[in-house]
Coordinates of C-alpha atoms in Angstrom, one line a residue:
Chain A
M1 CA 0.0 0.0 0.1
S2 CA 1.9 3.0 -1.1
G3 CA 0.4 6.1 -2.1
K4 CA 1.4 9.9 -2.3
T5 CA -1.0 12.8 -2.7
N6 CA 0.6 16.0 -3.3
D7 CA -1.5 19.1 -2.8
R8 CA -0.6 22.7 -3.1
I9 CA -2.2 25.8 -1.8
R10 CA -2.2 28.6 -4.4
A11 CA -2.0 32.2 -3.4
L12 CA -5.0 34.3 -4.3
N13 CA -4.5 38.0 -5.5
V14 CA -0.9 37.5 -6.6
P15 CA 0.5 40.7 -7.8
Q16 CA 1.1 41.3 -11.5
R17 CA 4.0 43.2 -13.1
V18 CA 2.9 46.5 -14.7
K19 CA 4.7 49.4 -16.3
V20 CA 4.0 52.7 -14.4
E21 CA 4.8 56.2 -15.3
L22 CA 5.1 58.8 -12.6
D23 CA 4.2 62.3 -12.6
A24 CA 6.2 65.3 -11.4
E25 CA 5.3 64.6 -7.6
G26 CA 6.4 61.0 -7.9
L27 CA 2.7 59.6 -8.0
P28 CA 1.6 57.0 -10.6
K29 CA 0.3 58.7 -13.7
T30 CA -0.5 55.6 -15.7
A31 CA -0.5 51.9 -15.0
G32 CA -0.1 49.9 -18.2
E33 CA -1.9 52.0 -20.7
I34 CA -4.6 53.1 -18.3
T35 CA -4.6 56.5 -16.6
V36 CA -4.6 56.7 -12.9
E37 CA -7.3 58.9 -12.1
A38 CA -6.8 59.4 -8.3
V39 CA -4.3 58.2 -5.6
L40 CA -6.3 57.9 -2.5
E41 CA -3.6 57.0 -0.2
T42 CA 0.1 56.0 0.0
W43 CA 1.9 53.9 2.5
R44 CA 5.1 51.9 3.0
I45 CA 5.5 48.3 3.9
D46 CA 8.9 46.9 5.2
D47 CA 8.7 43.4 6.4
E48 CA 10.2 39.9 6.8
W49 CA 13.7 41.4 7.2
W50 CA 14.7 38.0 8.7
R51 CA 13.7 36.0 5.6
Q52 CA 13.5 37.6 2.2
P53 CA 13.1 41.4 3.0
I54 CA 10.0 42.8 1.5
S55 CA 10.1 46.5 0.9
R56 CA 7.3 48.3 -0.9
R57 CA 6.0 51.8 -1.7
C58 CA 2.2 51.4 -2.1
F59 CA -0.5 53.5 -3.7
D60 CA -4.1 53.0 -3.4
G61 CA -5.4 54.2 -6.8
V62 CA -8.5 54.4 -8.9
L63 CA -8.0 53.7 -12.7
E64 CA -9.9 55.4 -15.5
G65 CA -13.2 53.4 -15.6
G66 CA -13.5 53.0 -11.9
R67 CA -11.3 50.0 -11.2
H68 CA -9.7 50.3 -7.6
V69 CA -6.2 48.9 -7.3
V70 CA -3.1 48.8 -5.3
L71 CA 0.2 49.8 -7.3
F72 CA 3.3 49.4 -5.5
E73 CA 7.0 49.6 -6.2
D74 CA 9.2 46.8 -5.0
L75 CA 12.0 49.0 -3.5
T76 CA 14.6 46.1 -3.5
T77 CA 14.2 45.7 -7.3
G78 CA 12.6 48.9 -8.6
E79 CA 9.8 46.9 -10.3
W80 CA 6.2 48.0 -10.3
W81 CA 3.2 45.7 -9.4
I82 CA -0.4 45.9 -9.6
Q83 CA -3.1 43.9 -7.3
K84 CA -6.6 44.1 -5.8
P85 CA -6.8 46.1 -2.6
Chain B
M1 CA -1.8 -5.9 2.7
A2 CA -1.1 -8.1 5.7
R3 CA -0.7 -6.0 8.7
K4 CA -0.7 -8.8 11.5
S5 CA 2.4 -9.2 13.5
Y6 CA 3.3 -12.9 13.3
L7 CA 7.1 -13.2 13.0
T8 CA 8.5 -13.8 16.6
S9 CA 12.0 -15.0 17.7
D10 CA 13.0 -15.9 21.3
S11 CA 16.7 -15.3 20.8
A12 CA 17.6 -11.7 20.0
A13 CA 20.3 -9.3 19.0
C14 CA 19.8 -5.8 20.4
C15 CA 21.6 -3.1 18.2
W16 CA 22.1 0.2 20.0
I17 CA 23.6 3.4 18.9
P18 CA 23.4 5.8 21.7
Q19 CA 22.8 9.5 21.0
F20 CA 21.4 8.5 17.6
A21 CA 20.1 11.9 16.7
L22 CA 23.3 13.8 17.5
R23 CA 25.4 11.3 15.7
S24 CA 23.1 11.6 12.6
E25 CA 23.6 15.3 12.6
T26 CA 27.3 15.3 13.1
A27 CA 27.5 12.5 10.2
R28 CA 26.0 14.8 7.8
R29 CA 27.9 17.9 9.1
P30 CA 31.2 16.7 9.8
E31 CA 32.6 20.1 10.5
L32 CA 30.8 19.9 14.0
V33 CA 32.9 17.1 15.1
S34 CA 35.7 19.2 16.4
H35 CA 33.2 21.6 18.3
P36 CA 31.3 21.2 21.5
V37 CA 27.7 20.5 20.1
A38 CA 24.3 20.4 21.7
L39 CA 21.2 19.3 19.8
I40 CA 18.1 21.3 20.9
A41 CA 15.2 19.3 22.3
P42 CA 12.6 18.7 19.6
D43 CA 9.8 18.9 22.2
D44 CA 11.1 21.9 24.0
T45 CA 13.2 24.4 21.9
R46 CA 14.4 26.1 25.0
R47 CA 16.4 23.3 26.3
V48 CA 19.4 21.2 25.1
W49 CA 19.0 17.5 24.4
Q50 CA 21.8 15.4 23.2
L51 CA 25.4 16.6 23.6
S52 CA 28.8 15.8 22.2
S53 CA 31.5 14.6 24.6
L54 CA 33.3 17.9 24.1
A55 CA 30.0 19.8 25.4
R56 CA 29.8 17.4 28.3
R57 CA 33.5 17.9 29.2
A58 CA 32.8 21.6 29.2
G59 CA 30.0 21.1 31.8
V60 CA 26.8 21.2 29.7
K61 CA 24.2 18.8 30.8
P62 CA 21.1 17.4 29.0
G63 CA 18.0 19.5 29.9
M64 CA 19.9 22.7 30.6
T65 CA 18.2 25.6 29.1
V66 CA 19.9 27.0 26.0
S67 CA 21.1 30.2 28.0
Q68 CA 22.3 28.1 30.8
A69 CA 24.4 25.9 28.4
I70 CA 25.9 28.9 26.5
G71 CA 26.8 30.4 29.8
V72 CA 28.7 27.2 30.8
C73 CA 30.3 26.8 27.3
P74 CA 30.3 30.0 25.1
A75 CA 31.8 28.1 22.3
L76 CA 28.8 25.6 22.2
K77 CA 27.3 24.9 18.6
L78 CA 23.6 24.7 18.9
C79 CA 21.8 22.5 16.3
E80 CA 18.1 22.9 15.4
P81 CA 16.8 19.2 15.6
D82 CA 15.6 17.5 12.4
P83 CA 13.7 14.6 13.5
V84 CA 12.6 13.5 10.2
H85 CA 16.0 13.1 9.1
Y86 CA 16.8 11.0 12.2
D87 CA 13.7 9.0 11.8
G88 CA 14.7 8.3 8.0
E89 CA 18.3 7.3 8.9
F90 CA 17.0 4.8 11.5
S91 CA 14.4 3.4 9.2
R92 CA 17.3 2.9 6.5
L93 CA 19.4 1.3 9.2
L94 CA 16.5 -1.1 10.2
A95 CA 15.8 -1.7 6.4
A96 CA 19.6 -2.6 5.8
L97 CA 19.1 -5.2 8.6
S98 CA 16.2 -7.1 6.9
P99 CA 18.4 -9.1 4.7
V100 CA 20.1 -10.5 7.8
S101 CA 16.7 -11.5 9.5
P102 CA 13.0 -11.3 8.7
V103 CA 12.2 -10.4 12.4
I104 CA 13.1 -6.8 13.0
E105 CA 11.4 -4.8 15.9
P106 CA 12.4 -1.1 16.4
A107 CA 12.3 0.0 20.1
E108 CA 13.2 3.6 19.9
L109 CA 15.3 5.9 17.9
G110 CA 18.8 4.2 17.6
R111 CA 17.6 1.0 19.3
G112 CA 16.2 -2.1 17.6
F113 CA 16.0 -5.8 18.1
V114 CA 16.9 -8.5 15.4
G115 CA 15.3 -11.9 15.9
T116 CA 18.1 -14.6 15.5
D117 CA 16.1 -17.8 15.9
G118 CA 17.3 -20.2 13.2
L119 CA 20.0 -18.0 11.9
E120 CA 22.6 -20.4 13.2
G121 CA 21.7 -22.7 10.2
I122 CA 22.6 -19.9 7.9
Y123 CA 25.4 -18.1 9.5
G124 CA 26.8 -20.3 12.2
T125 CA 27.6 -19.2 15.7
P126 CA 26.2 -16.2 17.5
E127 CA 29.6 -14.6 16.7
K128 CA 29.2 -15.0 13.0
I129 CA 25.6 -13.8 13.2
V130 CA 26.8 -10.6 15.1
E131 CA 29.2 -10.1 12.2
E132 CA 26.4 -10.3 9.6
I133 CA 24.5 -7.7 11.7
K134 CA 27.4 -5.4 11.8
C135 CA 27.8 -5.8 8.0
G136 CA 24.1 -5.0 7.4
V137 CA 24.5 -1.8 9.6
R138 CA 27.6 -0.8 7.4
N139 CA 25.7 -1.4 4.3
A140 CA 23.1 1.3 5.5
E141 CA 26.0 3.9 5.2
C142 CA 24.7 6.1 7.9
G143 CA 28.2 7.1 8.9
I144 CA 27.6 6.2 12.6
E145 CA 28.1 2.4 12.5
A146 CA 31.3 2.7 14.7
A147 CA 29.0 3.5 17.6
L148 CA 27.0 0.4 17.2
R149 CA 26.7 -1.9 20.3
I150 CA 25.3 -5.3 20.1
G151 CA 23.9 -7.6 22.7
W152 CA 22.9 -11.1 22.1
G153 CA 20.9 -13.2 24.3
K154 CA 17.6 -15.0 25.1
G155 CA 14.8 -12.4 24.9
K156 CA 14.8 -8.7 24.5
F157 CA 15.7 -7.6 28.0
V158 CA 18.9 -9.8 28.2
S159 CA 20.0 -8.7 24.8
W160 CA 19.4 -5.0 25.6
V161 CA 21.4 -5.3 28.9
A162 CA 24.2 -6.8 27.1
A163 CA 24.1 -4.0 24.3
S164 CA 24.2 -1.5 27.1
R165 CA 27.4 -3.1 28.6
A166 CA 29.1 -3.3 25.3
K167 CA 31.8 -1.0 24.1
P168 CA 31.3 1.0 20.8
G169 CA 31.8 -1.4 17.8
Q170 CA 31.7 -4.4 20.0
A171 CA 29.4 -7.1 21.0
I172 CA 28.5 -9.1 24.1
I173 CA 27.0 -12.5 23.6
V174 CA 25.1 -14.2 26.6
R175 CA 24.8 -17.7 25.8
P176 CA 21.8 -19.8 26.8
G177 CA 21.9 -20.8 30.3
E178 CA 24.3 -18.0 31.3
E179 CA 21.6 -15.4 31.7
G180 CA 21.1 -15.5 35.4
K181 CA 24.8 -15.3 36.0
F182 CA 25.1 -12.3 33.5
L183 CA 22.2 -10.5 34.9
A184 CA 23.2 -10.7 38.5
S185 CA 26.1 -8.5 38.3
Q186 CA 24.3 -5.9 36.4
P187 CA 23.3 -2.5 38.1
I188 CA 19.5 -2.2 38.7
S189 CA 19.5 1.0 36.4
V190 CA 19.3 -1.3 33.5
L191 CA 15.7 -2.1 34.6
P192 CA 12.8 -0.1 33.0
L193 CA 12.3 1.8 36.3
D194 CA 10.7 5.2 37.0
L195 CA 12.7 7.6 39.1
D196 CA 10.8 7.0 42.3
T197 CA 11.1 3.0 42.0
H198 CA 14.7 3.5 41.4
R199 CA 15.3 5.8 44.5
R200 CA 13.4 3.3 46.7
L201 CA 15.3 0.3 45.5
R202 CA 18.6 2.1 46.2
Q203 CA 17.2 3.1 49.7
L204 CA 16.8 -0.5 50.5
G205 CA 20.4 -1.2 49.5
L206 CA 19.6 -2.9 46.3
K207 CA 22.2 -2.1 43.7
T208 CA 22.3 -5.1 41.4
L209 CA 19.9 -7.2 39.8
G210 CA 21.2 -10.1 41.6
A211 CA 20.5 -8.5 45.0
L212 CA 16.9 -7.9 43.8
A213 CA 16.5 -11.5 42.6
A214 CA 17.8 -12.8 45.8
L215 CA 14.6 -11.5 47.5
P216 CA 11.4 -13.5 47.6
E217 CA 9.2 -12.7 44.6
E218 CA 6.3 -12.2 46.7
A219 CA 8.2 -9.7 49.0
V220 CA 9.0 -7.6 46.0
A221 CA 5.5 -7.8 44.7
S222 CA 4.1 -6.8 47.9
Q223 CA 6.3 -3.7 48.2
F224 CA 6.2 -2.6 44.6
G225 CA 3.0 -4.3 43.2
A226 CA 2.7 -5.8 39.8
T227 CA 5.6 -3.5 38.6
G228 CA 7.8 -5.0 41.3
R229 CA 6.7 -8.4 40.3
R230 CA 7.7 -7.8 36.6
L231 CA 11.0 -6.2 37.8
W232 CA 11.9 -9.2 39.9
L233 CA 11.1 -11.6 36.9
L234 CA 13.3 -9.6 34.7
A235 CA 16.1 -9.4 37.2
A236 CA 16.0 -13.0 37.8
G237 CA 16.0 -13.8 34.1
R238 CA 12.6 -15.6 34.5
V239 CA 10.8 -13.8 31.6
S240 CA 12.0 -13.7 28.1
E241 CA 10.1 -11.4 25.8
P242 CA 10.4 -12.5 22.2
V243 CA 11.3 -10.2 19.3
V244 CA 8.1 -9.3 17.3
G245 CA 8.6 -8.7 13.8
R246 CA 6.0 -6.5 12.0
V247 CA 5.3 -6.5 8.4
A248 CA 6.5 -3.0 7.3
P249 CA 3.4 -1.1 6.6
E250 CA 3.3 1.0 3.3
P251 CA 2.2 4.3 4.3
I252 CA -0.4 6.3 2.7
V253 CA 1.2 9.8 2.3
A254 CA -0.5 13.2 1.7
A255 CA 1.7 16.3 1.4
L256 CA 1.1 19.9 1.3
A257 CA 3.5 22.8 0.0
F258 CA 2.9 26.3 1.4
F259 CA 3.4 29.2 -1.0
S260 CA 5.1 31.0 1.9
P261 CA 6.4 29.6 5.2
V262 CA 3.6 29.4 7.8
A263 CA 4.1 29.8 11.6
G264 CA 0.2 30.2 12.5
R265 CA -1.1 27.2 14.3
E266 CA -4.6 27.6 13.1
L267 CA -3.5 27.3 9.5
L268 CA -1.4 24.3 10.4
E269 CA -4.3 22.7 12.1
M270 CA -6.5 23.3 9.1
A271 CA -3.7 21.8 6.8
L272 CA -3.6 18.8 9.2
D273 CA -7.3 18.3 8.6
R274 CA -7.2 18.8 4.9
L275 CA -4.2 16.2 4.6
I276 CA -5.9 13.7 6.8
E277 CA -9.1 13.9 4.7
R278 CA -7.0 13.4 1.6
A279 CA -5.2 10.3 2.9
L280 CA -8.6 8.8 4.2
K281 CA -9.9 9.1 0.7
D282 CA -7.0 7.1 -0.7
P283 CA -8.8 4.0 -2.1
R284 CA -6.2 1.8 -0.6
R285 CA -7.4 2.9 2.7
I286 CA -10.9 1.6 2.4
G287 CA -11.8 -1.2 4.6
W288 CA -9.1 -0.3 7.1
R289 CA -9.0 2.0 10.0
V290 CA -5.8 3.9 10.9
Q291 CA -3.8 2.9 13.8
A292 CA -0.6 5.0 13.5
V293 CA -0.3 8.4 12.0
R294 CA 2.6 10.8 11.9
A295 CA 3.0 14.4 10.7
C296 CA 6.3 15.8 9.4
A297 CA 7.0 19.4 8.7
G298 CA 9.8 20.8 6.6
L299 CA 10.9 24.0 8.2
E300 CA 12.7 27.1 6.9
Q301 CA 16.5 26.7 7.0
G302 CA 16.4 23.0 6.8
A303 CA 15.1 21.9 10.2
S304 CA 12.1 19.7 10.6
W305 CA 9.3 18.7 13.0
L306 CA 7.8 15.4 13.6
A307 CA 4.8 14.2 15.6
A308 CA 4.0 10.4 15.5
V309 CA 0.9 9.0 17.2
T310 CA -0.5 5.5 17.8
L311 CA -4.2 5.9 18.3
K312 CA -5.7 3.8 21.2
E313 CA -8.8 3.3 19.1
P314 CA -8.1 2.9 15.4
T315 CA -10.4 4.9 13.4
A316 CA -11.2 6.3 10.1
D317 CA -12.6 9.5 11.4
R318 CA -10.8 12.6 10.5
D319 CA -11.2 14.4 13.8
R320 CA -10.2 11.6 15.9
I321 CA -7.0 11.1 13.9
A322 CA -6.2 14.9 14.0
A323 CA -6.8 15.5 17.7
P324 CA -3.7 13.8 19.1
L325 CA -1.5 15.6 16.2
K326 CA -3.1 18.8 17.1
T327 CA -2.3 18.4 20.9
Q328 CA 1.4 17.6 20.0
L329 CA 1.2 20.7 17.6
E330 CA 0.1 22.9 20.6
R331 CA 2.6 21.4 23.3
S332 CA 5.7 21.4 21.2
P333 CA 5.2 23.5 18.1
P334 CA 7.7 23.5 15.2
A335 CA 10.7 25.5 15.9
G336 CA 10.4 27.6 12.6
A337 CA 7.9 28.5 10.0
V338 CA 6.7 25.4 8.0
E339 CA 7.4 25.1 4.3
R340 CA 6.0 21.7 3.7
L341 CA 3.6 19.5 5.8
V342 CA 3.1 15.8 5.3
V343 CA 0.9 13.4 6.9
E344 CA 1.4 9.6 6.8
F345 CA -0.8 6.8 7.8
T346 CA 1.8 4.2 8.8
A347 CA -0.2 1.2 10.4
F348 CA -3.7 -0.1 10.0
V349 CA -6.2 -2.4 11.3
P350 CA -9.1 -4.0 9.5
G351 CA -12.2 -1.7 9.5
T352 CA -15.8 -2.2 10.2
E353 CA -18.2 -1.0 7.6
E354 CA -21.5 -0.9 9.6
L355 CA -20.7 2.4 11.1
Q356 CA -20.3 4.0 7.6
L357 CA -23.5 2.6 6.0
F358 CA -26.3 4.5 7.6
A359 CA -26.4 8.3 8.5
R360 CA -27.5 8.6 12.2
D361 CA -30.4 11.1 11.5
A362 CA -32.1 13.1 9.0
T363 CA -29.7 16.0 9.0
S364 CA -26.8 14.0 8.4
A365 CA -28.7 11.9 5.7
A366 CA -29.7 15.3 4.0
R367 CA -25.9 16.4 4.2
A368 CA -24.9 13.0 2.8
A369 CA -27.2 13.5 -0.2
R370 CA -25.8 16.9 -0.9
R371 CA -22.5 15.7 -0.7
H372 CA -23.4 12.8 -3.0
A373 CA -24.9 15.3 -5.6
L374 CA -21.8 17.4 -5.3
Q375 CA -19.4 14.4 -6.0
G376 CA -21.5 13.6 -9.1
A377 CA -21.2 17.3 -10.3
A378 CA -17.4 17.3 -9.6
R379 CA -16.9 14.0 -11.3
E380 CA -18.7 15.3 -14.5
I381 CA -16.5 18.4 -14.5
K382 CA -13.4 16.3 -14.2
L383 CA -14.5 14.1 -17.0
R384 CA -15.2 17.2 -19.2
V385 CA -12.2 19.3 -18.6
K386 CA -9.6 16.3 -17.6
R387 CA -9.0 17.8 -14.2
S388 CA -10.9 19.2 -11.5
F389 CA -11.0 23.2 -11.2
L390 CA -12.8 23.1 -8.1
Y391 CA -11.2 24.9 -5.1
H392 CA -11.9 26.1 -1.5
I393 CA -11.0 29.6 -0.6
I394 CA -9.2 29.6 2.6
E395 CA -8.1 32.3 5.1
V396 CA -4.3 32.1 5.4
Q397 CA -3.2 35.3 7.1
P398 CA -6.2 37.5 6.9
W399 CA -4.4 40.2 8.9
S400 CA -1.5 40.3 6.6
R401 CA -0.5 43.8 5.3
L402 CA 0.5 41.8 2.0
P403 CA -2.9 41.1 0.1
E404 CA -1.5 38.1 -1.6
R405 CA -0.9 36.5 1.8
R406 CA -4.5 36.9 3.1
Y407 CA -6.3 34.1 1.1
A408 CA -5.5 31.1 -0.9
L409 CA -7.1 28.5 -3.1
I410 CA -6.9 24.8 -2.2
D411 CA -8.1 21.8 -4.3
Y412 CA -11.4 20.9 -3.5
E413 CA -12.6 17.2 -3.9
P414 CA -16.1 16.8 -2.4

């Protein structure tokens, strides 16, 4: 009797890479090809310094058409990402 | 799938490698050998467990807190325990002995018995049987065979006492008829005693098995009860427990990899439930109840965690199987965040089907009907798209500041 069942937990709301243009104040102006109509809030996350350090500059934004998203810059790589709030 | 214990042997060879866990650790990390080393206790990460001779010489004692141990020996190298590795090494060692004898009985980590009845016809004298056993252990290539001590004699107790008196790499053979003489000179500490009984025996001036066996059996039994009678019988060499070989169970294994290391007990408990459910659904489990289960976790930075349970009442009920594992999870949690969790059913007894045939009441009957309908729908989806796309959404770390850590999908099979 031998059997092995492998299971996996899949993360939900995994961030997606996105190209972001910034305005003169350093706030996101476009995400991909879509205009960022409003930036509602900004904050910073620094976490898990003991493991794989996470350092993000986050923007709570509303895209053209009304979609509510979080845009963040990974401060360790300089890459931009988008995900649901 | 035979799971009965039916192979026994009156004559036994006890194979013992003291400090098995520490030796396994230093065998895979040879750079530790020249340092004082302490292995942290798997069930209490604040205390040290097994110690190298250099650490002992420096004054460190088993059971000391980590801070006390470092205070006594600042150069002490502390090692996180990796019980899964030690268990695997020990299983490998036992497996390497199976060509020597079909009767193998593990006793504890680093100690096992080999049944030797009938081996004289194959290998010859006890000395030659012992050589075969040593050869089998060498074949396991655990890197710690030099520490092996072997005791040969009638029954498990005599062979264990002989192994405990043997020097590393050597064997003591107690020939038939010499058991009483051999045991008489042994200290009472070789008996399976609790601390209180040991203290009382010492207070009575009893230091050797011979002194204990010289007392009338009834007098010992009246002082110490049934335990005393058993101790007297062992000391006098009047009982001989055979080695009982067990057909090695082929386990059912279910594993789960986390997308980020998990430290929260709630999620680990939920994952245990999920894995037990998975393993219970294995078609090879049907008709059998689970008797022994173990949960292993791979931790960050290479350490591991292990909980093994033998159920008093074998069962096929998820919650009953999970309960003792969860208790161990609470009492001695993993020393770090868990990257991978595995549940293994390692022993079974024949099941009873009548309990599963009828739902006990209308509510559970309705629930069973809904589940049946769901199973039918899930099967149909799987037939059409070749795999199941049904998932549960589960809370992982709903408080996390990282949105992708809050919820996750897990395969759903109704």
